XYZ file of C-alpha atoms in Angstrom:
66
model
C 3.327 4.968 -17.130
C -0.294 4.859 -16.037
C -0.192 8.300 -14.442
C 1.495 9.857 -17.482
C -0.995 8.229 -19.853
C -3.908 9.457 -17.743
C -2.603 12.992 -18.333
C -2.489 12.415 -22.089
C 1.210 11.653 -22.542
C 2.362 8.888 -24.850
C 4.616 6.424 -23.073
C 6.746 3.538 -24.328
C 8.234 1.034 -21.873
C 11.197 -1.225 -22.634
C 12.194 -3.921 -20.166
C 15.862 -4.724 -19.838
C 18.605 -5.912 -17.543
C 21.000 -3.590 -15.762
C 24.001 -4.117 -13.525
C 21.797 -4.948 -10.549
C 19.008 -6.833 -12.318
C 15.820 -6.025 -14.174
C 15.074 -2.439 -15.165
C 12.336 -0.647 -17.089
C 13.149 2.227 -19.400
C 10.258 4.603 -19.991
C 10.220 6.988 -22.947
C 7.888 9.941 -23.018
C 8.202 12.486 -25.821
C 6.516 15.701 -24.781
C 6.443 19.338 -25.793
C 8.962 21.438 -23.873
C 6.134 23.512 -22.384
C 4.841 20.386 -20.576
C 8.231 19.140 -19.332
C 7.745 20.438 -15.778
C 4.436 18.583 -15.585
C 6.091 15.320 -16.644
C 8.960 15.802 -14.183
C 6.520 16.414 -11.337
C 4.539 13.261 -12.153
C 7.695 11.140 -12.376
C 9.083 12.622 -9.157
C 5.862 11.772 -7.320
C 6.089 8.163 -8.559
C 9.828 7.706 -8.029
C 11.861 10.540 -6.466
C 15.077 8.618 -7.316
C 14.273 8.159 -11.024
C 17.152 8.755 -13.425
C 15.874 11.235 -16.006
C 17.451 12.557 -19.182
C 16.107 15.112 -21.633
C 17.099 15.833 -25.190
C 15.681 17.816 -28.090
C 13.840 15.878 -30.767
C 13.288 16.487 -34.447
C 10.289 14.559 -35.729
C 10.762 13.207 -39.223
C 7.089 12.418 -39.770
C 4.092 13.967 -38.063
C 0.984 11.875 -37.730
C -2.549 13.216 -37.639
C -2.792 12.746 -33.853
C 0.050 15.224 -33.180
C -0.909 18.666 -31.922
């Protein structure tokens, strides 16, 4: 998360338990035009990371959104 945050991405981490023990789920909502940048950062941190993408539809924009 540190590397993503340093690049200006918002990150939320949820700790949980998976089949083989503790896991961390990291959410990062980003504009589509910056997706490749996020994927590169994650790949450099953990080449075996399980990544999913999905479209989002914000229901409320805050003043800090660009």
